[in-house]
Amino acid sequence: MTDMKKQNGAVLLTGGAGYIGTHTTVALLEAGFDVIVADNFSNSCPEAINRVEQITGKKIKLYEVDVADQKQLVQIFAENKITGVIHFAGFKAVGESVKLPIKYYRNNLDTTLTLLECMARFGVKNLVFSSSATVYGDENPSPCVETMRTGKCANPYGMTKAFIEQILVDVAAAHKEMSIVLLRYFNPVGAHPSGLIGENPGGIPNNLMPYVSQVAVGKRDKLTIFGNDYNTPDGTCQRDFIHIMDLAQAHVKAIEFVEKNCGLDVFNIGTGEPYSVLDLVQTFEKVNGLKIPYEFGARREGDLPVVWADVSKAARVLGWKAELNLEDMCRDSWNWQKKNPHGINSSRN
Ligand code: UD1
């Protein structure tokens, strides 16, 4: 295996201070990689990087930049020997993307195009892109398989992921030396077991696990479960929840993979096991010894009844599979939330 250490280079993580970025930074550092983080803190904070340093005992080279700002990005590539990039930077709030589509298309596409131009200029060939199960849209039955037709997404956020995937397919076809992996995440939840880093949403959470955790910590009165009349075993939607620690590990495998290969490959990153919204709530209650007050409400527009992954390709080709279960996810999410009832937002010291 050729790896970054032997090449004396670093992996650049755009959006590396975010939820998935921080956990991936920990995993990469622990695997022996050098990591550089570029983040403009639009939806994260410098304290998250302090926490990563606390966990790993390593100093992180951090650039506060907007990845769409070519001048600033060029400076990072000029100052460092970068051998690969993991591209997380992007807006991700589904509801906001419906209201502000131009903001989403501008930001998510601009960051990617600027990054690609910069990588070409400096001869950096290896890229892992943070994609989403959302690209499967509502036309594909679960389990979702990487070979399915994608791109009919229900909202602009999802469409940015689909468009970027297409851009990367075209780039890989035209530039044979490039090595690109698209990771399609299912539903990332959980936190580092230390409770030092975790998901840190601003405002009212849109996603299920942060909402459940905030009910548990007393920040919200009760959870509304969106729909209990779906054609599923308990009437609530089913999802493929994946522990963030497993997801982080998938990035280590992916960056090792792009180092050894050329072309473009796509991998689903999930557990391959569907659980319902009620399963998650009940497991959270059981493992943490808590009651989560909830009520059933109307279906949420755009929700699909059942979404889960076929994960055989990641196992076969990347040698990766999820090891943590729903109990681990619920335990670690609560551990993070109770240690950081108001999240984290102070500045880097
Ligand atoms: C959502 C996005 C998806 C994005 C992903 C990021 C939509 C339609 N999809 O996936 O594009 O990639 O987040 O993690 O928004 N639920 C409740 N009550 C709540 C919150 C959620 O019942 O307060 C239910 C939802 O109806 C859904 C399930 O929990 O059935 C999971 O929801 P969520 O965590 O928002 O994830 P997804 O919708 O699967």
Short mmCIF file of N, CA, C and O and ligand atoms in Angstrom, two decimals, residues 92 94-95 132-134 155 157-158 185-188 199 205-211 223-227 230 237-239 241 277 300-304 307, ligand 1:
data_model
loop_
_atom_site.label_atom_id
_atom_site.label_comp_id
_atom_site.label_asym_id
_atom_site.label_seq_id
_atom_site.Cartn_x
_atom_site.Cartn_y
_atom_site.Cartn_z
N LYS A 92 -26.03 22.11 3.73
CA LYS A 92 -26.71 20.80 3.79
C LYS A 92 -28.11 20.80 4.37
O LYS A 92 -28.67 19.73 4.62
N VAL A 94 -31.80 20.79 4.08
CA VAL A 94 -32.76 20.51 3.02
C VAL A 94 -33.81 21.63 2.89
O VAL A 94 -34.04 22.16 1.81
N GLY A 95 -34.44 21.99 4.02
CA GLY A 95 -35.51 23.00 4.00
C GLY A 95 -35.00 24.34 3.49
O GLY A 95 -35.65 25.00 2.67
N SER A 132 -24.38 11.73 -0.92
CA SER A 132 -25.49 11.38 -0.03
C SER A 132 -26.43 10.40 -0.70
O SER A 132 -26.61 10.41 -1.93
N ALA A 133 -27.09 9.60 0.13
CA ALA A 133 -28.13 8.69 -0.36
C ALA A 133 -29.26 9.44 -1.03
O ALA A 133 -30.05 8.85 -1.78
N THR A 134 -29.32 10.73 -0.78
CA THR A 134 -30.38 11.56 -1.37
C THR A 134 -30.36 11.49 -2.90
O THR A 134 -31.39 11.68 -3.54
N ASN A 155 -35.09 17.96 -3.68
CA ASN A 155 -34.81 19.33 -3.23
C ASN A 155 -33.46 19.79 -3.78
O ASN A 155 -32.63 18.98 -4.19
N TYR A 157 -30.80 20.92 -2.33
CA TYR A 157 -29.63 20.35 -1.65
C TYR A 157 -29.24 19.02 -2.32
O TYR A 157 -28.07 18.80 -2.68
N GLY A 158 -30.22 18.15 -2.47
CA GLY A 158 -29.96 16.85 -3.10
C GLY A 158 -29.45 17.00 -4.52
O GLY A 158 -28.53 16.29 -4.95
N TYR A 185 -23.43 8.69 1.75
CA TYR A 185 -23.78 8.42 3.14
C TYR A 185 -25.28 8.20 3.27
O TYR A 185 -26.06 8.94 2.70
N PHE A 186 -25.66 7.29 4.13
CA PHE A 186 -27.07 7.14 4.46
C PHE A 186 -27.40 8.09 5.64
O PHE A 186 -27.28 9.29 5.46
N ASN A 187 -27.71 7.63 6.82
CA ASN A 187 -28.08 8.59 7.89
C ASN A 187 -27.04 8.59 9.01
O ASN A 187 -27.16 7.81 9.96
N PRO A 188 -26.05 9.47 8.92
CA PRO A 188 -25.00 9.49 9.96
C PRO A 188 -25.54 10.00 11.30
O PRO A 188 -26.19 11.04 11.35
N GLU A 199 -22.49 16.03 16.59
CA GLU A 199 -23.26 16.88 15.69
C GLU A 199 -23.71 18.12 16.46
O GLU A 199 -24.21 18.01 17.57
N PRO A 205 -33.14 21.52 15.34
CA PRO A 205 -32.60 20.48 14.46
C PRO A 205 -33.63 19.99 13.44
O PRO A 205 -34.80 19.86 13.76
N ASN A 206 -33.17 19.72 12.24
CA ASN A 206 -34.03 19.13 11.20
C ASN A 206 -33.99 17.62 11.27
O ASN A 206 -34.95 16.95 10.92
N ASN A 207 -32.86 17.11 11.67
CA ASN A 207 -32.66 15.65 11.61
C ASN A 207 -33.06 14.97 12.92
O ASN A 207 -33.09 15.59 13.98
N LEU A 208 -33.36 13.69 12.78
CA LEU A 208 -33.99 12.96 13.89
C LEU A 208 -33.13 12.87 15.15
O LEU A 208 -33.58 13.24 16.24
N MET A 209 -31.91 12.35 15.02
CA MET A 209 -31.12 12.09 16.24
C MET A 209 -30.81 13.36 17.04
O MET A 209 -30.98 13.36 18.26
N PRO A 210 -30.38 14.46 16.39
CA PRO A 210 -30.17 15.68 17.19
C PRO A 210 -31.46 16.15 17.87
O PRO A 210 -31.40 16.65 18.99
N TYR A 211 -32.58 15.94 17.22
CA TYR A 211 -33.85 16.35 17.85
C TYR A 211 -34.13 15.49 19.08
O TYR A 211 -34.45 16.02 20.16
N LEU A 223 -40.69 15.21 20.91
CA LEU A 223 -40.41 14.90 19.51
C LEU A 223 -41.73 14.74 18.77
O LEU A 223 -42.67 14.14 19.31
N THR A 224 -41.79 15.25 17.56
CA THR A 224 -42.91 14.91 16.69
C THR A 224 -42.40 13.89 15.68
O THR A 224 -41.41 14.14 14.98
N ILE A 225 -43.04 12.75 15.66
CA ILE A 225 -42.69 11.73 14.66
C ILE A 225 -43.57 11.98 13.43
O ILE A 225 -44.80 11.96 13.53
N PHE A 226 -42.87 12.23 12.32
CA PHE A 226 -43.59 12.64 11.11
C PHE A 226 -44.20 11.45 10.39
O PHE A 226 -43.59 10.87 9.51
N GLY A 227 -45.39 11.10 10.78
CA GLY A 227 -46.13 10.04 10.09
C GLY A 227 -45.99 8.68 10.76
O GLY A 227 -44.88 8.25 11.08
N TYR A 230 -47.23 4.93 7.42
CA TYR A 230 -46.47 4.42 6.25
C TYR A 230 -46.62 2.90 6.18
O TYR A 230 -46.90 2.24 7.20
N CYS A 237 -41.24 5.74 9.27
CA CYS A 237 -40.25 5.56 8.20
C CYS A 237 -39.07 4.72 8.67
O CYS A 237 -38.71 4.73 9.86
N GLN A 238 -38.46 4.06 7.72
CA GLN A 238 -37.25 3.30 8.03
C GLN A 238 -36.04 3.93 7.34
O GLN A 238 -36.13 4.35 6.18
N ARG A 239 -34.92 3.95 8.07
CA ARG A 239 -33.69 4.52 7.55
C ARG A 239 -32.51 3.61 7.88
O ARG A 239 -32.59 2.76 8.77
N PHE A 241 -29.36 3.98 9.58
CA PHE A 241 -28.55 4.83 10.45
C PHE A 241 -27.13 4.25 10.53
O PHE A 241 -26.97 3.03 10.68
N VAL A 277 -38.06 4.93 12.71
CA VAL A 277 -37.95 6.08 13.61
C VAL A 277 -38.29 5.63 15.05
O VAL A 277 -37.59 5.98 16.00
N ARG A 300 -43.90 14.36 6.82
CA ARG A 300 -43.11 15.51 6.36
C ARG A 300 -42.96 15.41 4.84
O ARG A 300 -42.59 14.35 4.32
N GLU A 301 -43.20 16.53 4.18
CA GLU A 301 -43.14 16.52 2.72
C GLU A 301 -41.76 16.07 2.24
O GLU A 301 -40.74 16.50 2.78
N GLY A 302 -41.75 15.22 1.25
CA GLY A 302 -40.47 14.79 0.66
C GLY A 302 -39.87 13.55 1.31
O GLY A 302 -38.91 13.00 0.80
N ASP A 303 -40.42 13.12 2.46
CA ASP A 303 -39.86 11.93 3.12
C ASP A 303 -40.22 10.66 2.36
O ASP A 303 -41.36 10.50 1.90
N LEU A 304 -39.27 9.77 2.27
CA LEU A 304 -39.53 8.47 1.66
C LEU A 304 -39.79 7.45 2.76
O LEU A 304 -39.19 7.53 3.83
N VAL A 307 -35.61 3.82 3.26
CA VAL A 307 -34.34 4.04 2.55
C VAL A 307 -33.23 3.28 3.26
O VAL A 307 -32.96 3.54 4.44
C1 UD1 B 1 -32.27 14.02 5.55
C2 UD1 B 1 -32.38 14.61 4.17
C3 UD1 B 1 -31.27 14.07 3.33
C4 UD1 B 1 -29.93 14.37 3.97
C5 UD1 B 1 -29.91 13.79 5.38
C6 UD1 B 1 -28.66 14.22 6.13
C7 UD1 B 1 -34.76 15.09 3.84
C8 UD1 B 1 -35.99 14.73 3.08
N1 UD1 B 1 -33.68 14.34 3.59
O1 UD1 B 1 -32.50 12.61 5.45
O2 UD1 B 1 -31.34 14.67 2.06
O3 UD1 B 1 -28.88 13.82 3.22
O4 UD1 B 1 -31.03 14.27 6.13
O5 UD1 B 1 -28.52 13.46 7.30
O6 UD1 B 1 -34.77 15.98 4.65
N2 UD1 B 1 -38.11 12.59 11.74
C9 UD1 B 1 -39.15 12.74 12.65
N3 UD1 B 1 -39.13 13.83 13.48
C10 UD1 B 1 -38.13 14.77 13.44
C11 UD1 B 1 -37.07 14.60 12.52
C12 UD1 B 1 -37.10 13.51 11.67
O7 UD1 B 1 -40.07 11.92 12.70
O8 UD1 B 1 -38.20 15.73 14.22
C13 UD1 B 1 -38.12 11.42 10.84
C14 UD1 B 1 -38.22 11.80 9.37
O9 UD1 B 1 -39.56 11.95 9.00
C15 UD1 B 1 -37.54 10.61 8.72
C16 UD1 B 1 -36.52 10.14 9.75
O10 UD1 B 1 -36.91 10.72 10.99
O11 UD1 B 1 -38.48 9.59 8.51
C17 UD1 B 1 -35.11 10.59 9.44
O12 UD1 B 1 -35.14 12.00 9.19
P1 UD1 B 1 -33.80 12.86 9.07
O13 UD1 B 1 -32.93 12.61 10.23
O14 UD1 B 1 -34.21 14.28 8.79
O15 UD1 B 1 -33.07 12.23 7.82
P2 UD1 B 1 -33.60 11.97 6.32
O16 UD1 B 1 -34.87 12.69 6.05
O17 UD1 B 1 -33.58 10.51 6.09
#
